[in-house]
Amino acid sequence: MNSIEQALTEALAIGRQYVDQGECASYIPELSRADKHALGVCVMTASTDRYAAGDTKTRFSIQSISKVITLAVALQHCGFEKVFEKMNMEPSGDPFNSLVKLDLTDDKPFNPMINAGAITTAGYLEPDVSFEDLLAYSRRVCLDEGIEIDERVYESEKNHCARNRAIAYLLQSKGILTGDVEKSLDLYIRMCSLGVTAESLAGLGLVLANGGLHPQTGNRLMDADVVRVVKTIMLTCGMYDESGEFAVRVGVPSKSGVGGGILSVVEKRMGIGIYGPALDKKGNSIGGRHMLEYLSQALGLHMFGTGEA
Ligand code: GLU
């Protein structure tokens, strides 16, 4: 066993100790059907070696991790200035689906990693970029041709999206969402319903770690300046209102979703994908978060080093 394999085996054992303390998301009914004890971690290294432990081939919905892909496409399509003309790049410190600051503190969404921001981003793309275009692009950047929309999750979320619909219409009232509100919301929900695996997330993580280049062909999948923006926002805003503590403890740009996924990017070295649908109170995979904390120490992944002199 090499050191990565061994670290993944140990991480999995540590993560499993925490899953009973978490719960699957239930506000989208279909998500509550997940096996709360499922847990897996996959690493893809810069030399494209793949290491896996646990449930790394189970498909689950990408949920908020799609915000990374949508942001990247919006930056490519509209450019930095346009994307951030109507949206900030600050952590909100509030839950991902909160409307409070949007209404009371600032008329712009705080960042593209919360729902208000991602619905805004979807609004930038709709009607120029279709869901089919985004699906094809998601397959390319995740190195996974098997990605499809999970129709059950899509229907379930579509039928339980009162809060996101409220956010979308609030955005319209503030002149942020200027196109078709329902179509923008639908694009957002479709993207959240993509079925991925921990392996697909590791693939996406590797593309981001590799500055936007396909790790095997060397083809450019994302502009380098877009990748830089995306990773920075993942670091500051990617783990809900736990982003600060996660950055201190793990020190790896990451994005989680309420389907139980976590996408992590270790600069120039590897992509990490996690699946663990039991969530902590903030909405992050509880087993996944502890696995990443362990891996950061065991493999020296923290972007600011080991902390030793
Ligand atoms: N589709 C979910 C929602 O809009 C995404 C939430 C998440 O993963 O953070 O509520």
mmCIF file of C-alpha atoms and ligand atoms in Angstrom:
data_model
loop_
_atom_site.group_PDB
_atom_site.id
_atom_site.type_symbol
_atom_site.label_atom_id
_atom_site.label_comp_id
_atom_site.label_asym_id
_atom_site.label_seq_id
_atom_site.Cartn_x
_atom_site.Cartn_y
_atom_site.Cartn_z
ATOM 1 C CA MET A 1 0.000 0.000 0.000
ATOM 2 C CA ASN A 2 1.427 3.420 -0.854
ATOM 3 C CA SER A 3 0.965 6.421 1.390
ATOM 4 C CA ILE A 4 -2.117 7.779 -0.417
ATOM 5 C CA GLU A 5 -3.910 4.408 -0.320
ATOM 6 C CA GLN A 6 -3.097 4.007 3.325
ATOM 7 C CA ALA A 7 -4.207 7.538 4.161
ATOM 8 C CA LEU A 8 -7.538 6.999 2.371
ATOM 9 C CA THR A 9 -8.182 3.768 4.262
ATOM 10 C CA GLU A 10 -7.474 5.519 7.553
ATOM 11 C CA ALA A 11 -9.508 8.575 6.585
ATOM 12 C CA LEU A 12 -12.487 6.361 5.793
ATOM 13 C CA ALA A 13 -12.281 4.673 9.177
ATOM 14 C CA ILE A 14 -12.167 8.082 10.869
ATOM 15 C CA GLY A 15 -15.021 9.505 8.802
ATOM 16 C CA ARG A 16 -17.234 6.510 9.585
ATOM 17 C CA GLN A 17 -17.039 7.342 13.278
ATOM 18 C CA TYR A 18 -18.979 10.551 12.629
ATOM 19 C CA VAL A 19 -21.757 9.597 10.222
ATOM 20 C CA ASP A 20 -24.219 8.712 12.954
ATOM 21 C CA GLN A 21 -24.016 12.288 14.210
ATOM 22 C CA GLY A 22 -25.214 13.646 10.853
ATOM 23 C CA GLU A 23 -28.494 13.568 8.933
ATOM 24 C CA CYS A 24 -29.338 13.401 5.233
ATOM 25 C CA ALA A 25 -30.916 16.571 3.839
ATOM 26 C CA SER A 26 -34.692 16.259 3.790
ATOM 27 C CA TYR A 27 -35.989 19.639 2.626
ATOM 28 C CA ILE A 28 -35.683 18.187 -0.879
ATOM 29 C CA PRO A 29 -37.588 14.934 -0.153
ATOM 30 C CA GLU A 30 -35.678 12.768 -2.637
ATOM 31 C CA LEU A 31 -32.378 13.478 -0.835
ATOM 32 C CA SER A 32 -33.659 11.889 2.371
ATOM 33 C CA ARG A 33 -33.715 8.503 0.596
ATOM 34 C CA ALA A 34 -29.898 8.350 0.549
ATOM 35 C CA ASP A 35 -28.079 5.788 2.699
ATOM 36 C CA LYS A 36 -26.805 7.910 5.561
ATOM 37 C CA HIS A 37 -23.954 5.464 6.190
ATOM 38 C CA ALA A 38 -22.550 5.685 2.684
ATOM 39 C CA LEU A 39 -19.084 7.212 2.641
ATOM 40 C CA GLY A 40 -16.325 7.320 0.073
ATOM 41 C CA VAL A 41 -13.274 9.288 -0.973
ATOM 42 C CA CYS A 42 -11.453 9.351 -4.293
ATOM 43 C CA VAL A 43 -8.144 11.034 -5.142
ATOM 44 C CA MET A 44 -6.890 11.721 -8.653
ATOM 45 C CA THR A 45 -3.289 12.826 -8.793
ATOM 46 C CA ALA A 46 -1.542 15.045 -11.336
ATOM 47 C CA SER A 47 -0.055 11.898 -12.895
ATOM 48 C CA THR A 48 -3.704 10.714 -13.284
ATOM 49 C CA ASP A 49 -3.361 7.853 -10.818
ATOM 50 C CA ARG A 50 -6.672 7.168 -9.125
ATOM 51 C CA TYR A 51 -7.071 6.028 -5.529
ATOM 52 C CA ALA A 52 -10.403 5.202 -3.946
ATOM 53 C CA ALA A 53 -11.822 4.002 -0.647
ATOM 54 C CA GLY A 54 -15.471 3.317 0.168
ATOM 55 C CA ASP A 55 -18.472 4.365 -1.917
ATOM 56 C CA THR A 56 -16.839 6.214 -4.781
ATOM 57 C CA LYS A 57 -19.017 4.912 -7.625
ATOM 58 C CA THR A 58 -22.442 5.674 -6.109
ATOM 59 C CA ARG A 59 -24.285 8.369 -8.090
ATOM 60 C CA PHE A 60 -25.774 11.220 -6.097
ATOM 61 C CA SER A 61 -26.873 14.728 -6.979
ATOM 62 C CA ILE A 62 -24.152 17.332 -7.243
ATOM 63 C CA GLN A 63 -26.352 20.046 -5.655
ATOM 64 C CA SER A 64 -24.366 23.153 -4.736
ATOM 65 C CA ILE A 65 -21.127 21.860 -6.227
ATOM 66 C CA SER A 66 -22.705 22.690 -9.595
ATOM 67 C CA LYS A 67 -22.256 26.337 -8.573
ATOM 68 C CA VAL A 68 -18.549 25.913 -9.319
ATOM 69 C CA ILE A 69 -19.264 24.771 -12.879
ATOM 70 C CA THR A 70 -21.911 27.422 -13.513
ATOM 71 C CA LEU A 71 -19.613 30.144 -12.212
ATOM 72 C CA ALA A 72 -16.768 28.952 -14.426
ATOM 73 C CA VAL A 73 -19.034 28.980 -17.492
ATOM 74 C CA ALA A 74 -20.407 32.431 -16.608
ATOM 75 C CA LEU A 75 -16.877 33.812 -16.235
ATOM 76 C CA GLN A 76 -15.880 32.297 -19.573
ATOM 77 C CA HIS A 77 -19.056 33.509 -21.254
ATOM 78 C CA CYS A 78 -19.602 36.982 -19.776
ATOM 79 C CA GLY A 79 -16.205 37.917 -18.312
ATOM 80 C CA PHE A 80 -15.194 38.864 -14.780
ATOM 81 C CA GLU A 81 -16.512 42.450 -14.774
ATOM 82 C CA LYS A 82 -19.992 41.504 -15.920
ATOM 83 C CA VAL A 83 -20.295 38.564 -13.505
ATOM 84 C CA PHE A 84 -19.323 40.668 -10.502
ATOM 85 C CA GLU A 85 -21.193 43.790 -11.541
ATOM 86 C CA LYS A 86 -24.304 42.452 -9.802
ATOM 87 C CA MET A 87 -22.745 40.091 -7.293
ATOM 88 C CA ASN A 88 -20.182 40.378 -4.517
ATOM 89 C CA MET A 89 -17.346 37.982 -3.635
ATOM 90 C CA GLU A 90 -17.638 38.014 0.139
ATOM 91 C CA PRO A 91 -18.528 35.157 2.479
ATOM 92 C CA SER A 92 -22.037 35.740 3.799
ATOM 93 C CA GLY A 93 -21.739 33.946 7.126
ATOM 94 C CA ASP A 94 -25.380 32.942 6.617
ATOM 95 C CA PRO A 95 -26.982 29.675 5.500
ATOM 96 C CA PHE A 96 -26.827 28.993 1.749
ATOM 97 C CA ASN A 97 -30.539 29.613 1.203
ATOM 98 C CA SER A 98 -30.858 32.748 3.316
ATOM 99 C CA LEU A 99 -32.625 35.839 1.986
ATOM 100 C CA VAL A 100 -31.875 38.058 4.943
ATOM 101 C CA LYS A 101 -28.744 39.901 3.857
ATOM 102 C CA LEU A 102 -29.922 40.077 0.272
ATOM 103 C CA ASP A 103 -32.934 42.034 1.408
ATOM 104 C CA LEU A 104 -31.569 44.018 4.339
ATOM 105 C CA THR A 105 -27.807 44.509 3.986
ATOM 106 C CA ASP A 106 -26.983 44.652 0.318
ATOM 107 C CA ASP A 107 -28.983 44.502 -2.875
ATOM 108 C CA LYS A 108 -26.440 42.152 -4.448
ATOM 109 C CA PRO A 109 -25.945 38.473 -3.622
ATOM 110 C CA PHE A 110 -22.930 38.037 -1.348
ATOM 111 C CA ASN A 111 -21.165 35.466 -3.524
ATOM 112 C CA PRO A 112 -21.739 32.926 -6.287
ATOM 113 C CA MET A 113 -21.583 29.930 -3.914
ATOM 114 C CA ILE A 114 -24.865 30.684 -2.135
ATOM 115 C CA ASN A 115 -28.237 30.137 -3.782
ATOM 116 C CA ALA A 116 -28.912 33.824 -4.487
ATOM 117 C CA GLY A 117 -25.551 34.096 -6.258
ATOM 118 C CA ALA A 118 -25.918 30.889 -8.217
ATOM 119 C CA ILE A 119 -29.445 31.764 -9.374
ATOM 120 C CA THR A 120 -27.982 35.091 -10.534
ATOM 121 C CA THR A 121 -25.251 33.216 -12.406
ATOM 122 C CA ALA A 122 -27.844 30.952 -14.032
ATOM 123 C CA GLY A 123 -29.683 34.123 -15.074
ATOM 124 C CA TYR A 124 -26.539 35.392 -16.818
ATOM 125 C CA LEU A 125 -26.362 32.197 -18.858
ATOM 126 C CA GLU A 126 -30.022 31.705 -19.701
ATOM 127 C CA PRO A 127 -31.024 32.040 -22.590
ATOM 128 C CA ASP A 128 -27.608 31.941 -24.358
ATOM 129 C CA VAL A 129 -26.336 28.714 -22.812
ATOM 130 C CA SER A 130 -28.703 25.746 -22.715
ATOM 131 C CA PHE A 131 -28.847 23.061 -20.058
ATOM 132 C CA GLU A 132 -27.596 20.586 -22.701
ATOM 133 C CA ASP A 133 -24.500 22.778 -23.227
ATOM 134 C CA LEU A 134 -23.880 22.865 -19.475
ATOM 135 C CA LEU A 135 -24.376 19.105 -19.183
ATOM 136 C CA ALA A 136 -21.866 18.449 -21.965
ATOM 137 C CA TYR A 137 -19.392 20.811 -20.329
ATOM 138 C CA SER A 138 -19.937 19.214 -16.904
ATOM 139 C CA ARG A 139 -19.091 15.807 -18.398
ATOM 140 C CA ARG A 140 -15.878 17.196 -19.869
ATOM 141 C CA VAL A 141 -14.629 18.983 -16.763
ATOM 142 C CA CYS A 142 -15.542 16.089 -14.445
ATOM 143 C CA LEU A 143 -13.846 13.595 -16.800
ATOM 144 C CA ASP A 144 -17.075 11.603 -16.610
ATOM 145 C CA GLU A 145 -19.208 10.938 -19.694
ATOM 146 C CA GLY A 146 -21.739 9.108 -17.508
ATOM 147 C CA ILE A 147 -23.184 12.266 -15.915
ATOM 148 C CA GLU A 148 -26.946 12.617 -16.497
ATOM 149 C CA ILE A 149 -29.671 14.610 -14.813
ATOM 150 C CA ASP A 150 -31.266 12.669 -11.963
ATOM 151 C CA GLU A 151 -34.904 13.151 -12.929
ATOM 152 C CA ARG A 152 -36.262 12.131 -9.528
ATOM 153 C CA VAL A 153 -34.123 14.696 -7.735
ATOM 154 C CA TYR A 154 -35.009 17.311 -10.339
ATOM 155 C CA GLU A 155 -38.763 16.720 -9.932
ATOM 156 C CA SER A 156 -38.461 16.615 -6.168
ATOM 157 C CA GLU A 157 -36.554 19.889 -5.977
ATOM 158 C CA LYS A 158 -38.773 21.545 -8.576
ATOM 159 C CA ASN A 159 -41.808 20.703 -6.422
ATOM 160 C CA HIS A 160 -40.157 21.996 -3.238
ATOM 161 C CA CYS A 161 -38.404 25.173 -4.290
ATOM 162 C CA ALA A 162 -40.554 27.853 -2.679
ATOM 163 C CA ARG A 163 -37.545 29.403 -0.997
ATOM 164 C CA ASN A 164 -35.398 29.483 -4.103
ATOM 165 C CA ARG A 165 -38.344 30.867 -6.060
ATOM 166 C CA ALA A 166 -38.679 33.597 -3.420
ATOM 167 C CA ILE A 167 -34.970 34.378 -3.781
ATOM 168 C CA ALA A 168 -35.294 34.486 -7.581
ATOM 169 C CA TYR A 169 -38.202 36.939 -7.498
ATOM 170 C CA LEU A 170 -36.447 39.064 -4.881
ATOM 171 C CA LEU A 171 -33.480 39.198 -7.254
ATOM 172 C CA GLN A 172 -35.814 40.286 -10.021
ATOM 173 C CA SER A 173 -37.317 43.019 -7.835
ATOM 174 C CA LYS A 174 -33.820 44.395 -7.267
ATOM 175 C CA GLY A 175 -32.957 44.383 -10.968
ATOM 176 C CA ILE A 176 -30.354 41.632 -10.554
ATOM 177 C CA LEU A 177 -32.242 38.961 -12.458
ATOM 178 C CA THR A 178 -33.387 40.642 -15.645
ATOM 179 C CA GLY A 179 -34.313 37.674 -17.823
ATOM 180 C CA ASP A 180 -36.973 34.999 -17.452
ATOM 181 C CA VAL A 181 -37.100 34.200 -13.729
ATOM 182 C CA GLU A 182 -38.692 30.766 -14.066
ATOM 183 C CA LYS A 183 -36.278 29.668 -16.786
ATOM 184 C CA SER A 184 -33.274 30.863 -14.758
ATOM 185 C CA LEU A 185 -34.565 29.010 -11.705
ATOM 186 C CA ASP A 186 -35.153 25.892 -13.786
ATOM 187 C CA LEU A 187 -31.590 25.994 -15.134
ATOM 188 C CA TYR A 188 -30.286 26.344 -11.572
ATOM 189 C CA ILE A 189 -32.345 23.347 -10.372
ATOM 190 C CA ARG A 190 -31.344 21.195 -13.343
ATOM 191 C CA MET A 191 -27.682 21.850 -12.646
ATOM 192 C CA CYS A 192 -28.179 20.923 -8.964
ATOM 193 C CA SER A 193 -29.729 17.611 -10.104
ATOM 194 C CA LEU A 194 -26.747 16.304 -12.070
ATOM 195 C CA GLY A 195 -25.827 12.792 -10.957
ATOM 196 C CA VAL A 196 -22.124 12.549 -10.133
ATOM 197 C CA THR A 197 -19.844 10.234 -8.139
ATOM 198 C CA ALA A 198 -16.929 10.904 -5.805
ATOM 199 C CA GLU A 199 -14.775 9.986 -8.814
ATOM 200 C CA SER A 200 -16.364 12.669 -10.991
ATOM 201 C CA LEU A 201 -15.658 15.245 -8.296
ATOM 202 C CA ALA A 202 -12.043 14.099 -8.029
ATOM 203 C CA GLY A 203 -11.812 14.562 -11.821
ATOM 204 C CA LEU A 204 -13.161 18.108 -11.606
ATOM 205 C CA GLY A 205 -10.813 18.781 -8.693
ATOM 206 C CA LEU A 206 -7.861 17.622 -10.755
ATOM 207 C CA VAL A 207 -8.791 19.844 -13.723
ATOM 208 C CA LEU A 208 -8.950 22.821 -11.335
ATOM 209 C CA ALA A 209 -5.683 21.787 -9.641
ATOM 210 C CA ASN A 210 -4.154 21.591 -13.112
ATOM 211 C CA GLY A 211 -5.018 25.212 -13.922
ATOM 212 C CA GLY A 212 -7.904 24.249 -16.225
ATOM 213 C CA LEU A 213 -6.010 21.797 -18.448
ATOM 214 C CA HIS A 214 -7.240 18.276 -19.136
ATOM 215 C CA PRO A 215 -4.799 16.101 -17.176
ATOM 216 C CA GLN A 216 -4.266 13.621 -20.024
ATOM 217 C CA THR A 217 -4.699 15.504 -23.283
ATOM 218 C CA GLY A 218 -3.456 18.885 -22.072
ATOM 219 C CA ASN A 219 -6.469 20.523 -23.782
ATOM 220 C CA ARG A 220 -7.626 23.708 -22.117
ATOM 221 C CA LEU A 221 -11.049 23.233 -20.502
ATOM 222 C CA MET A 222 -11.120 26.502 -18.532
ATOM 223 C CA ASP A 223 -9.112 29.704 -18.814
ATOM 224 C CA ALA A 224 -6.385 30.002 -16.195
ATOM 225 C CA ASP A 225 -7.737 33.315 -14.830
ATOM 226 C CA VAL A 226 -11.214 31.768 -14.484
ATOM 227 C CA VAL A 227 -9.762 28.829 -12.541
ATOM 228 C CA ARG A 228 -7.965 31.237 -10.229
ATOM 229 C CA VAL A 229 -11.172 33.123 -9.406
ATOM 230 C CA VAL A 230 -13.164 29.917 -8.915
ATOM 231 C CA LYS A 231 -10.615 28.377 -6.525
ATOM 232 C CA THR A 232 -10.316 31.555 -4.491
ATOM 233 C CA ILE A 233 -14.083 31.769 -4.050
ATOM 234 C CA MET A 234 -14.201 28.077 -3.130
ATOM 235 C CA LEU A 235 -11.646 28.734 -0.399
ATOM 236 C CA THR A 236 -13.491 31.699 1.081
ATOM 237 C CA CYS A 237 -17.119 30.683 0.487
ATOM 238 C CA GLY A 238 -17.292 27.015 -0.534
ATOM 239 C CA MET A 239 -18.183 25.299 2.732
ATOM 240 C CA TYR A 240 -21.293 27.273 3.687
ATOM 241 C CA ASP A 241 -20.975 29.249 6.912
ATOM 242 C CA GLU A 242 -18.244 26.845 8.004
ATOM 243 C CA SER A 243 -15.839 28.100 5.320
ATOM 244 C CA GLY A 244 -13.546 29.980 7.701
ATOM 245 C CA GLU A 245 -13.024 27.123 10.134
ATOM 246 C CA PHE A 246 -12.646 24.647 7.276
ATOM 247 C CA ALA A 247 -9.975 26.850 5.655
ATOM 248 C CA VAL A 248 -8.038 26.927 8.928
ATOM 249 C CA ARG A 249 -8.347 23.210 9.660
ATOM 250 C CA VAL A 250 -8.041 21.780 6.120
ATOM 251 C CA GLY A 251 -6.584 24.609 4.024
ATOM 252 C CA VAL A 252 -7.776 23.254 0.670
ATOM 253 C CA PRO A 253 -10.258 25.097 -1.622
ATOM 254 C CA SER A 254 -13.430 23.002 -1.487
ATOM 255 C CA LYS A 255 -17.122 23.113 -2.289
ATOM 256 C CA SER A 256 -19.784 20.983 -0.724
ATOM 257 C CA GLY A 257 -23.376 20.187 -1.617
ATOM 258 C CA VAL A 258 -26.374 19.006 0.385
ATOM 259 C CA GLY A 259 -26.369 15.759 -1.625
ATOM 260 C CA GLY A 260 -23.299 14.858 0.467
ATOM 261 C CA GLY A 261 -20.559 15.656 -2.034
ATOM 262 C CA ILE A 262 -17.376 17.613 -1.432
ATOM 263 C CA LEU A 263 -15.034 18.740 -4.200
ATOM 264 C CA SER A 264 -11.488 19.636 -3.132
ATOM 265 C CA VAL A 265 -8.546 21.031 -5.066
ATOM 266 C CA VAL A 266 -4.952 20.576 -3.982
ATOM 267 C CA GLU A 267 -2.982 22.980 -6.133
ATOM 268 C CA LYS A 268 -0.878 21.225 -8.793
ATOM 269 C CA ARG A 269 -1.130 17.927 -6.911
ATOM 270 C CA MET A 270 -4.580 16.331 -6.871
ATOM 271 C CA GLY A 271 -8.339 16.504 -6.982
ATOM 272 C CA ILE A 272 -10.348 14.923 -4.171
ATOM 273 C CA GLY A 273 -13.983 13.857 -4.386
ATOM 274 C CA ILE A 274 -16.082 12.808 -1.438
ATOM 275 C CA TYR A 275 -19.497 11.280 -0.977
ATOM 276 C CA GLY A 276 -21.137 11.106 2.432
ATOM 277 C CA PRO A 277 -24.795 12.172 2.620
ATOM 278 C CA ALA A 278 -24.965 12.476 6.415
ATOM 279 C CA LEU A 279 -24.608 16.239 6.884
ATOM 280 C CA ASP A 280 -23.554 18.373 9.835
ATOM 281 C CA LYS A 281 -25.670 21.303 11.047
ATOM 282 C CA LYS A 282 -24.161 23.654 8.469
ATOM 283 C CA GLY A 283 -24.936 21.314 5.545
ATOM 284 C CA ASN A 284 -21.488 19.797 4.974
ATOM 285 C CA SER A 285 -20.879 16.039 4.789
ATOM 286 C CA ILE A 286 -19.901 15.253 8.373
ATOM 287 C CA GLY A 287 -17.828 12.192 7.532
ATOM 288 C CA GLY A 288 -16.352 13.993 4.553
ATOM 289 C CA ARG A 289 -15.251 16.988 6.568
ATOM 290 C CA HIS A 290 -13.436 14.801 9.077
ATOM 291 C CA MET A 291 -11.849 12.721 6.320
ATOM 292 C CA LEU A 292 -10.493 15.872 4.702
ATOM 293 C CA GLU A 293 -9.134 17.159 7.974
ATOM 294 C CA TYR A 294 -7.295 13.886 8.459
ATOM 295 C CA LEU A 295 -6.010 13.785 4.860
ATOM 296 C CA SER A 296 -4.792 17.366 5.069
ATOM 297 C CA GLN A 297 -2.562 16.411 7.988
ATOM 298 C CA ALA A 298 -1.550 12.940 6.801
ATOM 299 C CA LEU A 299 -0.618 14.030 3.274
ATOM 300 C CA GLY A 300 0.471 17.608 4.051
ATOM 301 C CA LEU A 301 -2.223 19.215 1.882
ATOM 302 C CA HIS A 302 -2.808 22.527 3.709
ATOM 303 C CA MET A 303 -2.056 25.363 1.302
ATOM 304 C CA PHE A 304 -0.055 27.161 4.002
ATOM 305 C CA GLY A 305 2.072 24.151 4.908
ATOM 306 C CA THR A 306 2.356 22.107 8.048
ATOM 307 C CA GLY A 307 2.569 25.019 10.471
ATOM 308 C CA GLU A 308 5.990 23.871 11.576
ATOM 309 C CA ALA A 309 8.917 26.286 11.481
HETATM 310 N N1 GLU B 1 -30.395 22.617 -4.788
HETATM 311 C C1 GLU B 1 -30.119 22.987 -3.438
HETATM 312 C C2 GLU B 1 -30.873 24.238 -3.072
HETATM 313 O O1 GLU B 1 -30.992 25.084 -3.912
HETATM 314 C C3 GLU B 1 -28.645 23.195 -3.307
HETATM 315 C C4 GLU B 1 -28.252 23.421 -1.908
HETATM 316 C C5 GLU B 1 -26.855 23.046 -1.598
HETATM 317 O O2 GLU B 1 -26.354 22.003 -2.007
HETATM 318 O O3 GLU B 1 -26.239 23.848 -0.890
HETATM 319 O O4 GLU B 1 -31.354 24.404 -1.997
#
